[in-house]
Short mmCIF file of N, CA and C in Angstrom, two decimals:
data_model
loop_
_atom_site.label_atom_id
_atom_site.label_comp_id
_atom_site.label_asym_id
_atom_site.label_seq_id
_atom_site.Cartn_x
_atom_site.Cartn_y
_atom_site.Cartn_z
N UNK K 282 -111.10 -50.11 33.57
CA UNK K 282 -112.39 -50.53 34.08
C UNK K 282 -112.62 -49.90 35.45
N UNK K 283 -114.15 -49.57 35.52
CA UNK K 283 -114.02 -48.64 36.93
C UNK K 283 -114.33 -49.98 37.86
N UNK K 284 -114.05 -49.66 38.94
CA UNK K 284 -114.13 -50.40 40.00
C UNK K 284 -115.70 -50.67 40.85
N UNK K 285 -116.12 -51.56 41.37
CA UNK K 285 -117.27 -51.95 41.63
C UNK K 285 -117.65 -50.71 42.65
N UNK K 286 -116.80 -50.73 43.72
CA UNK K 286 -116.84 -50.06 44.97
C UNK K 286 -117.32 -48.22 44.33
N UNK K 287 -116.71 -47.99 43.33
CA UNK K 287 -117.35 -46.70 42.65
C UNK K 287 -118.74 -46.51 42.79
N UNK K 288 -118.96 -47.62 42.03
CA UNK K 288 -120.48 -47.79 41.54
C UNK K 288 -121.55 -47.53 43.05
N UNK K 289 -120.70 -48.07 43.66
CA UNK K 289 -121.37 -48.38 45.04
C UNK K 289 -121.89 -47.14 45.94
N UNK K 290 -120.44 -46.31 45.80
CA UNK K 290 -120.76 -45.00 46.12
C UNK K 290 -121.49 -44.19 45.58
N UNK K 291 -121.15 -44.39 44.12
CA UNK K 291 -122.44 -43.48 43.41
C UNK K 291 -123.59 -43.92 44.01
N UNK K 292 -124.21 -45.33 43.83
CA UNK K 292 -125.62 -45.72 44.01
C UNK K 292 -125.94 -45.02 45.09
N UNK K 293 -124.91 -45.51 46.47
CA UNK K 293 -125.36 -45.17 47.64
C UNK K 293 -125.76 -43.50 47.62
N UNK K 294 -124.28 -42.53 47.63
CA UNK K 294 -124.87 -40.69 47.38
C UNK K 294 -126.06 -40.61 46.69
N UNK K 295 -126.41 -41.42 45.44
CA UNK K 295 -127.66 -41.11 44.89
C UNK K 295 -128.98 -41.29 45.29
N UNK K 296 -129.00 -42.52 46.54
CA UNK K 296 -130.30 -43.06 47.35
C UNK K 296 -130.31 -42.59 48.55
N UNK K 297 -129.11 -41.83 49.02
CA UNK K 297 -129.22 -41.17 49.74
C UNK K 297 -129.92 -39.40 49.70
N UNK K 298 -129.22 -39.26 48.33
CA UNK K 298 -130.13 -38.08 48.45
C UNK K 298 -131.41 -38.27 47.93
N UNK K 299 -132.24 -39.17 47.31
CA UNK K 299 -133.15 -39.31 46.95
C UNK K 299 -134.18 -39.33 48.03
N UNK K 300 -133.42 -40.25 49.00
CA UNK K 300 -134.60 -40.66 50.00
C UNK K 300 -134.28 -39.07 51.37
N UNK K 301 -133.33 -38.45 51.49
CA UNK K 301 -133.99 -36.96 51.96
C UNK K 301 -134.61 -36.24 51.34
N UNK K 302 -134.53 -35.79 50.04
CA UNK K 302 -135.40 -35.08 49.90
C UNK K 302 -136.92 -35.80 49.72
N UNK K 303 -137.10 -36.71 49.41
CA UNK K 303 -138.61 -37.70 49.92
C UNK K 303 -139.21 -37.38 51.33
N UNK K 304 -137.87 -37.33 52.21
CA UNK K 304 -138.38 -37.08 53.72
C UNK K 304 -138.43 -35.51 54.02
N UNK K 305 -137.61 -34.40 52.99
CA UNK K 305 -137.93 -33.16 53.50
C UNK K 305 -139.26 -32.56 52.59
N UNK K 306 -138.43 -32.65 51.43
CA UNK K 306 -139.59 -31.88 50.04
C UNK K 306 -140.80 -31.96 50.75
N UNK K 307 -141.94 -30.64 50.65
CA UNK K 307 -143.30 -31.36 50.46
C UNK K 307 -143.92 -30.37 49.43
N UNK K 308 -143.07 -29.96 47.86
CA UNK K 308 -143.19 -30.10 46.83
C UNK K 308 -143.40 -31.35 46.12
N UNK K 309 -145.03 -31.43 45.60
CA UNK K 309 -145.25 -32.84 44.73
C UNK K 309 -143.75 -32.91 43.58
N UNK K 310 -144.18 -31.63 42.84
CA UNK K 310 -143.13 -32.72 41.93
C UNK K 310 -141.92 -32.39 42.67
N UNK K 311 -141.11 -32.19 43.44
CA UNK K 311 -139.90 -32.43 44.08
C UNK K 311 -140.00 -33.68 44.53
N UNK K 312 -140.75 -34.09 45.04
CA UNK K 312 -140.66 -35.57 45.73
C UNK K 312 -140.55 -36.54 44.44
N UNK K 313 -141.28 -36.51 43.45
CA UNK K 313 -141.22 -37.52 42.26
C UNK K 313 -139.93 -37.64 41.52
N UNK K 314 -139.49 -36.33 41.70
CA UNK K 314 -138.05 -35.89 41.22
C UNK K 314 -136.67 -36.93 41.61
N UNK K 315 -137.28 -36.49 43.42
CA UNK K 315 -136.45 -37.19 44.04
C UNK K 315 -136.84 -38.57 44.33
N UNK K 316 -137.85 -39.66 44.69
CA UNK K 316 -138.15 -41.16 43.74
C UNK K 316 -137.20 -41.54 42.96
N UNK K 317 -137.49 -40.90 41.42
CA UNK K 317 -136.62 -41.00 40.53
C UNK K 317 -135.36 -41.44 40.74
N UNK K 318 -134.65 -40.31 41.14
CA UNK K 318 -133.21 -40.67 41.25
C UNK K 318 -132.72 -41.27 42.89
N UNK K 319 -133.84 -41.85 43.48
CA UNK K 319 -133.83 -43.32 44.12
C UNK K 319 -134.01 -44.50 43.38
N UNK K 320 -134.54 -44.74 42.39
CA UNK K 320 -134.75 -45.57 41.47
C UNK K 320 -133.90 -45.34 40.62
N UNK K 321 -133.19 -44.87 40.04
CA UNK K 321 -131.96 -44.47 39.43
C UNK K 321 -130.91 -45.33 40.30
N UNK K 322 -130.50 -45.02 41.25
CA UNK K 322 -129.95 -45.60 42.11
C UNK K 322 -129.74 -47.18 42.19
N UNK K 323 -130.56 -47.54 42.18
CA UNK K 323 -131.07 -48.90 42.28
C UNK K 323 -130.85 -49.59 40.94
N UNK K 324 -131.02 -48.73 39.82
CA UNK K 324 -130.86 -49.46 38.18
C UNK K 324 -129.15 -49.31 38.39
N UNK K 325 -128.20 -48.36 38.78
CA UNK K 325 -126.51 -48.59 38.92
C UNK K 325 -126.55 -49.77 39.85
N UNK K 326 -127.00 -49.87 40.67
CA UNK K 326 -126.93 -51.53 41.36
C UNK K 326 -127.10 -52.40 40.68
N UNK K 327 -128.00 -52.59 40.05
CA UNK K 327 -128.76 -53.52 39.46
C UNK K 327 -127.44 -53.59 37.68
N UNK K 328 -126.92 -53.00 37.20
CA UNK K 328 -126.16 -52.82 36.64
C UNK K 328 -125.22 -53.09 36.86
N UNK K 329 -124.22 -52.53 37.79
CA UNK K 329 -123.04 -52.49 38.27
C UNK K 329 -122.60 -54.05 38.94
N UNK K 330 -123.68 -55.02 39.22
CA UNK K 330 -123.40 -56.47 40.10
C UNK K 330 -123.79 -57.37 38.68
N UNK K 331 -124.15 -56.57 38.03
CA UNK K 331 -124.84 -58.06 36.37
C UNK K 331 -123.53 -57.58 35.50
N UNK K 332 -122.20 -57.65 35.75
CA UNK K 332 -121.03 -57.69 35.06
C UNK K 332 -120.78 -59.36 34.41
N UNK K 333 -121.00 -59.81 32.91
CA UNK K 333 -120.83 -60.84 32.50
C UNK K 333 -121.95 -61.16 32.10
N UNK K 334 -123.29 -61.07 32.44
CA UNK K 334 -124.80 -61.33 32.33
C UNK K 334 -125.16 -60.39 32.21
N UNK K 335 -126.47 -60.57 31.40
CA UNK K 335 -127.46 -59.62 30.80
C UNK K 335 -128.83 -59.23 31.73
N UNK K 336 -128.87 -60.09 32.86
CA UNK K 336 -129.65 -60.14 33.95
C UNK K 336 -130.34 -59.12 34.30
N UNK K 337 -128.97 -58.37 35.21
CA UNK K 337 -129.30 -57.31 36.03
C UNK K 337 -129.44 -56.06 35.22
N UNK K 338 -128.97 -56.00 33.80
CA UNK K 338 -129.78 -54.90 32.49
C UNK K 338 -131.04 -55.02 32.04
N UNK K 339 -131.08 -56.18 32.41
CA UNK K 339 -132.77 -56.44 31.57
C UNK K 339 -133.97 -56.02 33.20
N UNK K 340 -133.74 -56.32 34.14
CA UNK K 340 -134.24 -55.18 34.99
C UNK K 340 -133.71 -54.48 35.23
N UNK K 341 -133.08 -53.55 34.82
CA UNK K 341 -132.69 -52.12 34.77
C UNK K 341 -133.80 -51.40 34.35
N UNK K 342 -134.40 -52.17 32.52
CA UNK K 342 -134.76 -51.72 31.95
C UNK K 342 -136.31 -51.78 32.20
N UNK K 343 -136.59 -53.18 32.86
CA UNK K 343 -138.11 -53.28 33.27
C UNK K 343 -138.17 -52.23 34.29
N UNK K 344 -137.02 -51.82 35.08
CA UNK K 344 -137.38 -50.61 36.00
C UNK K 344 -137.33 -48.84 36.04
N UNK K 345 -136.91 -48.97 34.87
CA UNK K 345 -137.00 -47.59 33.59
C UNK K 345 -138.31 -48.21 33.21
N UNK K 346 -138.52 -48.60 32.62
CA UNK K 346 -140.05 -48.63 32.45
C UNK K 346 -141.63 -48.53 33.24
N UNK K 347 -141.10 -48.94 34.02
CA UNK K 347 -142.01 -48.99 35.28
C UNK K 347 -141.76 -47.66 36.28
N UNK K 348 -140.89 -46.95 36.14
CA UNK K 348 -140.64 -45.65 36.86
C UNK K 348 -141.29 -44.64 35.90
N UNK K 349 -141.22 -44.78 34.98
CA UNK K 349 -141.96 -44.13 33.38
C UNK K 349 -143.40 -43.77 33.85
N UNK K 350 -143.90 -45.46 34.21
CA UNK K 350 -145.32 -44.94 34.35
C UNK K 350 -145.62 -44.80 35.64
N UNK K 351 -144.99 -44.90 36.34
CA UNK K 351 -145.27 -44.05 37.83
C UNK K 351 -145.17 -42.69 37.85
N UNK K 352 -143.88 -41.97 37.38
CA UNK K 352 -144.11 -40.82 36.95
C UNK K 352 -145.24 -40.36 36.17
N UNK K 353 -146.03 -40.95 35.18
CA UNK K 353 -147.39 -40.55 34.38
C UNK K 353 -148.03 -40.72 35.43
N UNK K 354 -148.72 -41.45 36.21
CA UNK K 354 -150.19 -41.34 37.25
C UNK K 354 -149.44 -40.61 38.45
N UNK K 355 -147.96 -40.45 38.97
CA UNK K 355 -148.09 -39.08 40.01
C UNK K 355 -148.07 -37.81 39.44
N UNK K 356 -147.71 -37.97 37.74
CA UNK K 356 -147.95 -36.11 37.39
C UNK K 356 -149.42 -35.89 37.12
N UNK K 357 -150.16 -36.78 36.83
CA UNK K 357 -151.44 -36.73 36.23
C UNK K 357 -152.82 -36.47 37.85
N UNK K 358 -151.94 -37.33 38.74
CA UNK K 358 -152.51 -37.10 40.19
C UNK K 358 -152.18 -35.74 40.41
N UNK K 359 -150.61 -35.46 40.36
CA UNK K 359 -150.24 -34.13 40.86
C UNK K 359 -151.36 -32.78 39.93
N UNK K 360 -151.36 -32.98 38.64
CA UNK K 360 -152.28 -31.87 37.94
C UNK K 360 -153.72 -31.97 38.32
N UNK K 361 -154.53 -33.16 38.77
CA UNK K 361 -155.39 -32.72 39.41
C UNK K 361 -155.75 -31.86 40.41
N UNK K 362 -154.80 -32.41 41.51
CA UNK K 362 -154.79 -31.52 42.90
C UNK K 362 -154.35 -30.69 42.42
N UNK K 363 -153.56 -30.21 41.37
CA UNK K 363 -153.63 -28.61 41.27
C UNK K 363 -154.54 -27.79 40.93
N UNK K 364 -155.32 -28.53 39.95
CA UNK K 364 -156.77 -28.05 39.42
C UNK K 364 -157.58 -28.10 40.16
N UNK K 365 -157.93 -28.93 41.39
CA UNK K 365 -158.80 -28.84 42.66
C UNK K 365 -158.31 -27.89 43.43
N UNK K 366 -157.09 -28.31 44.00
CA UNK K 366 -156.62 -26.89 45.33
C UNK K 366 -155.62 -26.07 44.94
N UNK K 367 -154.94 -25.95 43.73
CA UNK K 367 -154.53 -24.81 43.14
C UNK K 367 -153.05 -24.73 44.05
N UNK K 368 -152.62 -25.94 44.65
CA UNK K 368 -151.41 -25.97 44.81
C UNK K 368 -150.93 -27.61 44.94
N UNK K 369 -149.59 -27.65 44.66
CA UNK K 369 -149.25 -29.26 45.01
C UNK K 369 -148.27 -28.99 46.33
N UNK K 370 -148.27 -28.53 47.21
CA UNK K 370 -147.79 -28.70 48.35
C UNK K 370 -148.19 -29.83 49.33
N UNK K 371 -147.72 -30.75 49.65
CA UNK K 371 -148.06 -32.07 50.32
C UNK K 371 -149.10 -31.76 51.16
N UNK K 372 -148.45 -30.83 52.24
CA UNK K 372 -149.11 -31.01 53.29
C UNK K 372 -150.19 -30.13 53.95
N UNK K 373 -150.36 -29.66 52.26
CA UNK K 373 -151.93 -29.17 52.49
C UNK K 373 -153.11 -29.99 52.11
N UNK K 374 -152.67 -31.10 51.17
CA UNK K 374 -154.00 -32.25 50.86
C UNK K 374 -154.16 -33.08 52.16
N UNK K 375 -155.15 -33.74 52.56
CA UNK K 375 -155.72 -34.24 53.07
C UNK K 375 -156.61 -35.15 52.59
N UNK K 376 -157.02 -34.44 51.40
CA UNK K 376 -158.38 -35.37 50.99
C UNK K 376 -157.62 -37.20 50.16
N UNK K 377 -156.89 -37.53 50.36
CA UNK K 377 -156.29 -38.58 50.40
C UNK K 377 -155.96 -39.67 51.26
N UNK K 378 -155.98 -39.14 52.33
CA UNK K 378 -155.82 -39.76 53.56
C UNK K 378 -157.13 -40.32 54.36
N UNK K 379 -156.99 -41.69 54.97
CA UNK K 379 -158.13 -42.12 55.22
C UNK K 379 -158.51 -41.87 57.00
#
C-alpha cells in the first residue's frame, strides 16, 4: 500500500506546477491545460484522505465533471477570440476586462 505522504507529494508537485504555469503561460490553452492539472491535484487529495469511504471519490468525480465543462466554455471562449483577434495570447485581449 502506498503511503499517504506520497500522495501528498504528488498532489502538492502537481498544484504546484499547475498554479505556475497559470501565473507564467499567457497561452489560452496553456493556462486551461495547466487549471486542469491543478484540479487534478485536488481530485488525488480528495482521493488519497477518503481511504475506507466512498466520500472523497464521489467528489472526485463531481469534480471531473465539472472541470469537463469548464474546459467546454474556456475552449469555446478561447475559439472565439481566435475568430475575433486571430490569436489566444492573454495579454493581448482586453475586450474582457472592465
Amino acid at each position: 500500500m502506498i503511503p499517504l505522504e506520497w500522495y501528498l507529494i504528488l498532489a502538492g508537485t502537481l498544484f504546484s506546477i499547475g498554479a505556475y504555469g497559470i501565473l507564467v503561460e499567457r497561452n489560452g490553452l496553456k493556462v486551461l491545460m495547466c487549471l486542469e492539472i491543478l484540479l487534478n491535484a485536488a481530485n488525488i487529495n480528495l482521493v488519497a484522505f477518503s481511504r475506507g469511504n466512498l466520500m472523497g471519490q464521489q467528489f472526485a468525480l463531481f469534480s471531473i465533471a465539472i472541470a469537463a465543462c469548464e474546459v467546454a466554455v474556456g475552449l469555446a471562449l478561447l475559439i472565439m477570440l481566435f475568430r475575433y483577434m486571430d490569436t489566444i495570447d492573454l495579454e493581448t485581449f482586453n475586450i474582457l476586462r472592465w
